[in-house]
PDB file of N, CA and C in Angstrom:
ATOM      1  N   MET K  16      -1.373  10.783 -16.721  1.00 88.00           N
ATOM      2  CA  MET K  16      -0.819  10.851 -15.394  1.00 88.00           C
ATOM      3  C   MET K  16       0.527  10.125 -15.338  1.00 88.00           C
ATOM      4  N   HIS K  17       0.602   9.006 -16.031  1.00 88.00           N
ATOM      5  CA  HIS K  17       1.847   8.220 -16.030  1.00 88.00           C
ATOM      6  C   HIS K  17       3.015   9.078 -16.525  1.00 88.00           C
ATOM      7  N   ARG K  18       2.833   9.751 -17.636  1.00 92.00           N
ATOM      8  CA  ARG K  18       3.920  10.574 -18.196  1.00 92.00           C
ATOM      9  C   ARG K  18       4.298  11.719 -17.262  1.00 92.00           C
ATOM     10  N   VAL K  19       3.317  12.325 -16.634  1.00 93.00           N
ATOM     11  CA  VAL K  19       3.593  13.427 -15.706  1.00 93.00           C
ATOM     12  C   VAL K  19       4.442  12.935 -14.541  1.00 93.00           C
ATOM     13  N   ILE K  20       4.035  11.831 -13.934  1.00 90.00           N
ATOM     14  CA  ILE K  20       4.773  11.301 -12.790  1.00 90.00           C
ATOM     15  C   ILE K  20       6.173  10.871 -13.201  1.00 90.00           C
ATOM     16  N   LYS K  21       6.297  10.196 -14.327  1.00 91.00           N
ATOM     17  CA  LYS K  21       7.623   9.767 -14.791  1.00 91.00           C
ATOM     18  C   LYS K  21       8.522  10.973 -15.063  1.00 91.00           C
ATOM     19  N   GLY K  22       7.945  12.050 -15.602  1.00 93.00           N
ATOM     20  CA  GLY K  22       8.724  13.264 -15.844  1.00 93.00           C
ATOM     21  C   GLY K  22       9.209  13.896 -14.546  1.00 93.00           C
ATOM     22  N   VAL K  23       8.348  13.953 -13.561  1.00 92.00           N
ATOM     23  CA  VAL K  23       8.714  14.511 -12.256  1.00 92.00           C
ATOM     24  C   VAL K  23       9.784  13.649 -11.592  1.00 92.00           C
ATOM     25  N   VAL K  24       9.612  12.344 -11.662  1.00 91.00           N
ATOM     26  CA  VAL K  24      10.581  11.410 -11.086  1.00 91.00           C
ATOM     27  C   VAL K  24      11.942  11.606 -11.747  1.00 91.00           C
ATOM     28  N   HIS K  25      11.948  11.728 -13.057  1.00 92.00           N
ATOM     29  CA  HIS K  25      13.199  11.913 -13.793  1.00 92.00           C
ATOM     30  C   HIS K  25      13.881  13.228 -13.397  1.00 92.00           C
ATOM     31  N   ARG K  26      13.108  14.310 -13.371  1.00 94.00           N
ATOM     32  CA  ARG K  26      13.677  15.622 -13.022  1.00 94.00           C
ATOM     33  C   ARG K  26      14.170  15.652 -11.580  1.00 94.00           C
ATOM     34  N   ALA K  27      13.496  14.928 -10.698  1.00 94.00           N
ATOM     35  CA  ALA K  27      13.892  14.907  -9.284  1.00 94.00           C
ATOM     36  C   ALA K  27      15.094  13.995  -9.049  1.00 94.00           C
ATOM     37  N   GLY K  28      15.368  13.116  -9.997  1.00 93.00           N
ATOM     38  CA  GLY K  28      16.496  12.211  -9.859  1.00 93.00           C
ATOM     39  C   GLY K  28      16.298  11.145  -8.799  1.00 93.00           C
ATOM     40  N   VAL K  29      15.055  10.748  -8.596  1.00 90.00           N
ATOM     41  CA  VAL K  29      14.767   9.703  -7.610  1.00 90.00           C
ATOM     42  C   VAL K  29      14.571   8.364  -8.309  1.00 90.00           C
ATOM     43  N   ASN K  30      14.262   7.360  -7.554  1.00 90.00           N
ATOM     44  CA  ASN K  30      14.107   5.992  -8.055  1.00 90.00           C
ATOM     45  C   ASN K  30      13.214   5.961  -9.304  1.00 90.00           C
ATOM     46  N   PRO K  31      13.760   5.539 -10.439  1.00 89.00           N
ATOM     47  CA  PRO K  31      12.971   5.509 -11.670  1.00 89.00           C
ATOM     48  C   PRO K  31      11.840   4.482 -11.681  1.00 89.00           C
ATOM     49  N   GLN K  32      11.812   3.605 -10.671  1.00 89.00           N
ATOM     50  CA  GLN K  32      10.732   2.624 -10.567  1.00 89.00           C
ATOM     51  C   GLN K  32       9.425   3.255 -10.080  1.00 89.00           C
ATOM     52  N   ILE K  33       9.497   4.472  -9.526  1.00 89.00           N
ATOM     53  CA  ILE K  33       8.293   5.139  -9.027  1.00 89.00           C
ATOM     54  C   ILE K  33       7.356   5.421 -10.191  1.00 89.00           C
ATOM     55  N   SER K  34       6.100   5.066  -9.995  1.00 89.00           N
ATOM     56  CA  SER K  34       5.074   5.255 -11.029  1.00 89.00           C
ATOM     57  C   SER K  34       3.761   5.580 -10.342  1.00 89.00           C
ATOM     58  N   ALA K  35       2.744   5.845 -11.126  1.00 88.00           N
ATOM     59  CA  ALA K  35       1.416   6.100 -10.569  1.00 88.00           C
ATOM     60  C   ALA K  35       0.957   4.878  -9.771  1.00 88.00           C
ATOM     61  N   HIS K  36       1.208   3.699 -10.282  1.00 86.00           N
ATOM     62  CA  HIS K  36       0.823   2.475  -9.575  1.00 86.00           C
ATOM     63  C   HIS K  36       1.580   2.359  -8.257  1.00 86.00           C
ATOM     64  N   TRP K  37       2.864   2.664  -8.263  1.00 86.00           N
ATOM     65  CA  TRP K  37       3.679   2.599  -7.068  1.00 86.00           C
ATOM     66  C   TRP K  37       3.141   3.560  -6.013  1.00 86.00           C
ATOM     67  N   LEU K  38       2.795   4.787  -6.432  1.00 87.00           N
ATOM     68  CA  LEU K  38       2.248   5.771  -5.496  1.00 87.00           C
ATOM     69  C   LEU K  38       0.916   5.312  -4.924  1.00 87.00           C
ATOM     70  N   ARG K  39       0.080   4.716  -5.761  1.00 86.00           N
ATOM     71  CA  ARG K  39      -1.214   4.197  -5.309  1.00 86.00           C
ATOM     72  C   ARG K  39      -1.002   3.083  -4.285  1.00 86.00           C
ATOM     73  N   HIS K  40      -0.063   2.204  -4.566  1.00 85.00           N
ATOM     74  CA  HIS K  40       0.250   1.101  -3.669  1.00 85.00           C
ATOM     75  C   HIS K  40       0.805   1.634  -2.344  1.00 85.00           C
ATOM     76  N   ALA K  41       1.698   2.621  -2.421  1.00 86.00           N
ATOM     77  CA  ALA K  41       2.275   3.207  -1.214  1.00 86.00           C
ATOM     78  C   ALA K  41       1.186   3.859  -0.367  1.00 86.00           C
ATOM     79  N   HIS K  42       0.281   4.580  -1.011  1.00 87.00           N
ATOM     80  CA  HIS K  42      -0.834   5.215  -0.294  1.00 87.00           C
ATOM     81  C   HIS K  42      -1.667   4.157   0.427  1.00 87.00           C
ATOM     82  N   ALA K  43      -2.001   3.091  -0.267  1.00 87.00           N
ATOM     83  CA  ALA K  43      -2.828   2.031   0.319  1.00 87.00           C
ATOM     84  C   ALA K  43      -2.113   1.368   1.488  1.00 87.00           C
ATOM     85  N   SER K  44      -0.863   1.027   1.315  1.00 84.00           N
ATOM     86  CA  SER K  44      -0.105   0.354   2.367  1.00 84.00           C
ATOM     87  C   SER K  44       0.030   1.226   3.604  1.00 84.00           C
ATOM     88  N   HIS K  45       0.350   2.496   3.415  1.00 86.00           N
ATOM     89  CA  HIS K  45       0.510   3.410   4.544  1.00 86.00           C
ATOM     90  C   HIS K  45      -0.829   3.667   5.239  1.00 86.00           C
ATOM     91  N   SER K  46      -1.895   3.781   4.469  1.00 88.00           N
ATOM     92  CA  SER K  46      -3.220   3.999   5.060  1.00 88.00           C
ATOM     93  C   SER K  46      -3.604   2.836   5.966  1.00 88.00           C
ATOM     94  N   LEU K  47      -3.386   1.615   5.484  1.00 84.00           N
ATOM     95  CA  LEU K  47      -3.695   0.436   6.294  1.00 84.00           C
ATOM     96  C   LEU K  47      -2.823   0.378   7.541  1.00 84.00           C
ATOM     97  N   LYS K  48      -1.549   0.673   7.382  1.00 82.00           N
ATOM     98  CA  LYS K  48      -0.624   0.629   8.513  1.00 82.00           C
ATOM     99  C   LYS K  48      -1.018   1.621   9.596  1.00 82.00           C
ATOM    100  N   HIS K  49      -1.622   2.726   9.190  1.00 86.00           N
ATOM    101  CA  HIS K  49      -1.969   3.768  10.143  1.00 86.00           C
ATOM    102  C   HIS K  49      -3.436   3.734  10.550  1.00 86.00           C
ATOM    103  N   GLY K  50      -4.092   2.597  10.329  1.00 87.00           N
ATOM    104  CA  GLY K  50      -5.400   2.381  10.913  1.00 87.00           C
ATOM    105  C   GLY K  50      -6.617   2.489  10.016  1.00 87.00           C
ATOM    106  N   ALA K  51      -6.449   2.757   8.734  1.00 89.00           N
ATOM    107  CA  ALA K  51      -7.615   2.791   7.845  1.00 89.00           C
ATOM    108  C   ALA K  51      -8.192   1.377   7.731  1.00 89.00           C
ATOM    109  N   SER K  52      -9.493   1.295   7.681  1.00 90.00           N
ATOM    110  CA  SER K  52     -10.102  -0.032   7.522  1.00 90.00           C
ATOM    111  C   SER K  52      -9.934  -0.483   6.070  1.00 90.00           C
ATOM    112  N   ILE K  53      -9.889  -1.774   5.887  1.00 88.00           N
ATOM    113  CA  ILE K  53      -9.734  -2.298   4.533  1.00 88.00           C
ATOM    114  C   ILE K  53     -10.969  -1.995   3.683  1.00 88.00           C
ATOM    115  N   GLU K  54     -12.137  -1.905   4.339  1.00 91.00           N
ATOM    116  CA  GLU K  54     -13.368  -1.571   3.613  1.00 91.00           C
ATOM    117  C   GLU K  54     -13.307  -0.138   3.080  1.00 91.00           C
ATOM    118  N   LEU K  55     -12.808   0.801   3.912  1.00 93.00           N
ATOM    119  CA  LEU K  55     -12.662   2.188   3.475  1.00 93.00           C
ATOM    120  C   LEU K  55     -11.661   2.273   2.326  1.00 93.00           C
ATOM    121  N   LEU K  56     -10.570   1.560   2.452  1.00 90.00           N
ATOM    122  CA  LEU K  56      -9.558   1.568   1.395  1.00 90.00           C
ATOM    123  C   LEU K  56     -10.127   0.996   0.103  1.00 90.00           C
ATOM    124  N   MET K  57     -10.880  -0.081   0.209  1.00 92.00           N
ATOM    125  CA  MET K  57     -11.503  -0.687  -0.975  1.00 92.00           C
ATOM    126  C   MET K  57     -12.357   0.343  -1.712  1.00 92.00           C
ATOM    127  N   LYS K  58     -13.178   1.080  -0.962  1.00 93.00           N
ATOM    128  CA  LYS K  58     -14.035   2.097  -1.571  1.00 93.00           C
ATOM    129  C   LYS K  58     -13.211   3.234  -2.154  1.00 93.00           C
ATOM    130  N   SER K  59     -12.179   3.655  -1.438  1.00 91.00           N
ATOM    131  CA  SER K  59     -11.331   4.758  -1.907  1.00 91.00           C
ATOM    132  C   SER K  59     -10.611   4.418  -3.206  1.00 91.00           C
ATOM    133  N   LEU K  60     -10.185   3.164  -3.312  1.00 89.00           N
ATOM    134  CA  LEU K  60      -9.457   2.738  -4.508  1.00 89.00           C
ATOM    135  C   LEU K  60     -10.381   2.342  -5.655  1.00 89.00           C
ATOM    136  N   GLY K  61     -11.670   2.206  -5.346  1.00 92.00           N
ATOM    137  CA  GLY K  61     -12.621   1.832  -6.386  1.00 92.00           C
ATOM    138  C   GLY K  61     -12.603   0.351  -6.722  1.00 92.00           C
ATOM    139  N   HIS K  62     -12.145  -0.465  -5.781  1.00 90.00           N
ATOM    140  CA  HIS K  62     -12.116  -1.906  -6.014  1.00 90.00           C
ATOM    141  C   HIS K  62     -13.509  -2.500  -5.848  1.00 90.00           C
ATOM    142  N   SER K  63     -13.750  -3.583  -6.553  1.00 92.00           N
ATOM    143  CA  SER K  63     -15.053  -4.244  -6.486  1.00 92.00           C
ATOM    144  C   SER K  63     -15.083  -5.378  -5.466  1.00 92.00           C
ATOM    145  N   SER K  64     -13.903  -5.747  -4.922  1.00 90.00           N
ATOM    146  CA  SER K  64     -13.883  -6.844  -3.953  1.00 90.00           C
ATOM    147  C   SER K  64     -12.774  -6.637  -2.930  1.00 90.00           C
ATOM    148  N   LEU K  65     -12.995  -7.197  -1.752  1.00 88.00           N
ATOM    149  CA  LEU K  65     -11.969  -7.153  -0.714  1.00 88.00           C
ATOM    150  C   LEU K  65     -10.762  -8.008  -1.094  1.00 88.00           C
ATOM    151  N   ASP K  66     -10.985  -9.025  -1.910  1.00 87.00           N
ATOM    152  CA  ASP K  66      -9.890  -9.885  -2.346  1.00 87.00           C
ATOM    153  C   ASP K  66      -8.830  -9.062  -3.078  1.00 87.00           C
ATOM    154  N   LEU K  67      -9.267  -8.187  -3.944  1.00 85.00           N
ATOM    155  CA  LEU K  67      -8.341  -7.341  -4.696  1.00 85.00           C
ATOM    156  C   LEU K  67      -7.621  -6.379  -3.756  1.00 85.00           C
ATOM    157  N   THR K  68      -8.356  -5.766  -2.848  1.00 85.00           N
ATOM    158  CA  THR K  68      -7.764  -4.804  -1.919  1.00 85.00           C
ATOM    159  C   THR K  68      -6.807  -5.487  -0.956  1.00 85.00           C
ATOM    160  N   SER K  69      -7.067  -6.734  -0.611  1.00 84.00           N
ATOM    161  CA  SER K  69      -6.221  -7.431   0.356  1.00 84.00           C
ATOM    162  C   SER K  69      -4.795  -7.621  -0.157  1.00 84.00           C
ATOM    163  N   ARG K  70      -4.563  -7.416  -1.427  1.00 79.00           N
ATOM    164  CA  ARG K  70      -3.200  -7.502  -1.969  1.00 79.00           C
ATOM    165  C   ARG K  70      -2.291  -6.421  -1.390  1.00 79.00           C
ATOM    166  N   TYR K  71      -2.904  -5.383  -0.833  1.00 75.00           N
ATOM    167  CA  TYR K  71      -2.130  -4.296  -0.252  1.00 75.00           C
ATOM    168  C   TYR K  71      -1.715  -4.580   1.187  1.00 75.00           C
ATOM    169  N   LEU K  72      -2.207  -5.674   1.754  1.00 75.00           N
ATOM    170  CA  LEU K  72      -1.843  -6.034   3.116  1.00 75.00           C
ATOM    171  C   LEU K  72      -0.446  -6.641   3.106  1.00 75.00           C
ATOM    172  N   HIS K  73       0.395  -6.158   3.973  1.00 68.00           N
ATOM    173  CA  HIS K  73       1.757  -6.670   4.074  1.00 68.00           C
ATOM    174  C   HIS K  73       2.069  -6.929   5.536  1.00 68.00           C
ATOM    175  N   ILE K  74       2.977  -7.826   5.769  1.00 60.00           N
ATOM    176  CA  ILE K  74       3.437  -8.076   7.122  1.00 60.00           C
ATOM    177  C   ILE K  74       4.557  -7.094   7.420  1.00 60.00           C
ATOM    178  N   ASP K  75       4.416  -6.385   8.509  1.00 65.00           N
ATOM    179  CA  ASP K  75       5.422  -5.437   8.962  1.00 65.00           C
ATOM    180  C   ASP K  75       6.475  -6.214   9.748  1.00 65.00           C
ATOM    181  N   ALA K  76       7.720  -5.952   9.476  1.00 59.00           N
ATOM    182  CA  ALA K  76       8.801  -6.664  10.168  1.00 59.00           C
ATOM    183  C   ALA K  76       8.764  -6.451  11.673  1.00 59.00           C
ATOM    184  N   ASN K  77       8.134  -5.370  12.123  1.00 66.00           N
ATOM    185  CA  ASN K  77       8.048  -5.080  13.556  1.00 66.00           C
ATOM    186  C   ASN K  77       6.854  -5.748  14.231  1.00 66.00           C
ATOM    187  N   GLN K  78       6.020  -6.420  13.463  1.00 65.00           N
ATOM    188  CA  GLN K  78       4.859  -7.081  14.021  1.00 65.00           C
ATOM    189  C   GLN K  78       5.147  -8.569  14.181  1.00 65.00           C
ATOM    190  N   CYS K  79       4.532  -9.149  15.193  1.00 64.00           N
ATOM    191  CA  CYS K  79       4.746 -10.573  15.439  1.00 64.00           C
ATOM    192  C   CYS K  79       3.512 -11.139  16.128  1.00 64.00           C
ATOM    193  N   THR K  80       3.072 -12.307  15.720  1.00 64.00           N
ATOM    194  CA  THR K  80       1.890 -12.914  16.325  1.00 64.00           C
ATOM    195  C   THR K  80       2.171 -13.504  17.697  1.00 64.00           C
ATOM    196  N   SER K  81       3.435 -13.634  18.083  1.00 64.00           N
ATOM    197  CA  SER K  81       3.749 -14.233  19.376  1.00 64.00           C
ATOM    198  C   SER K  81       3.154 -13.433  20.531  1.00 64.00           C
ATOM    199  N   LYS K  82       2.901 -12.154  20.353  1.00 66.00           N
ATOM    200  CA  LYS K  82       2.315 -11.364  21.436  1.00 66.00           C
ATOM    201  C   LYS K  82       0.879 -11.787  21.728  1.00 66.00           C
ATOM    202  N   PHE K  83       0.271 -12.562  20.834  1.00 67.00           N
ATOM    203  CA  PHE K  83      -1.090 -13.017  21.020  1.00 67.00           C
ATOM    204  C   PHE K  83      -1.170 -14.403  21.665  1.00 67.00           C
ATOM    205  N   LEU K  84      -0.015 -15.034  21.877  1.00 69.00           N
ATOM    206  CA  LEU K  84       0.027 -16.358  22.485  1.00 69.00           C
ATOM    207  C   LEU K  84       0.062 -16.228  23.998  1.00 69.00           C
ATOM    208  N   ASN K  85      -0.710 -17.033  24.659  1.00 67.00           N
ATOM    209  CA  ASN K  85      -0.703 -17.049  26.117  1.00 67.00           C
ATOM    210  C   ASN K  85       0.276 -18.127  26.556  1.00 67.00           C
ATOM    211  N   MET K  86       1.380 -17.705  27.095  1.00 60.00           N
ATOM    212  CA  MET K  86       2.443 -18.644  27.445  1.00 60.00           C
ATOM    213  C   MET K  86       2.452 -18.971  28.936  1.00 60.00           C
ATOM    214  N   ASP K  87       1.328 -18.828  29.613  1.00 60.00           N
ATOM    215  CA  ASP K  87       1.251 -19.112  31.058  1.00 60.00           C
ATOM    216  C   ASP K  87       1.269 -20.586  31.343  1.00 60.00           C
TER     217      ASP K  87
END
């Protein structure tokens, strides 16, 4: 799979850093951002622990915890 993806990336002339791992990571990150549960993602990726899957959690620049503070 690695060689196939690298060949497609090369022929398409896109970022050479794209790999099977990168695509897997992108899928996981986007799934979480759009509401997939971390438990579902863990099962989909075949991980044995939530700790491993939690590496795909990222802070979105548009998110902020201040909206959860009660400033009354």
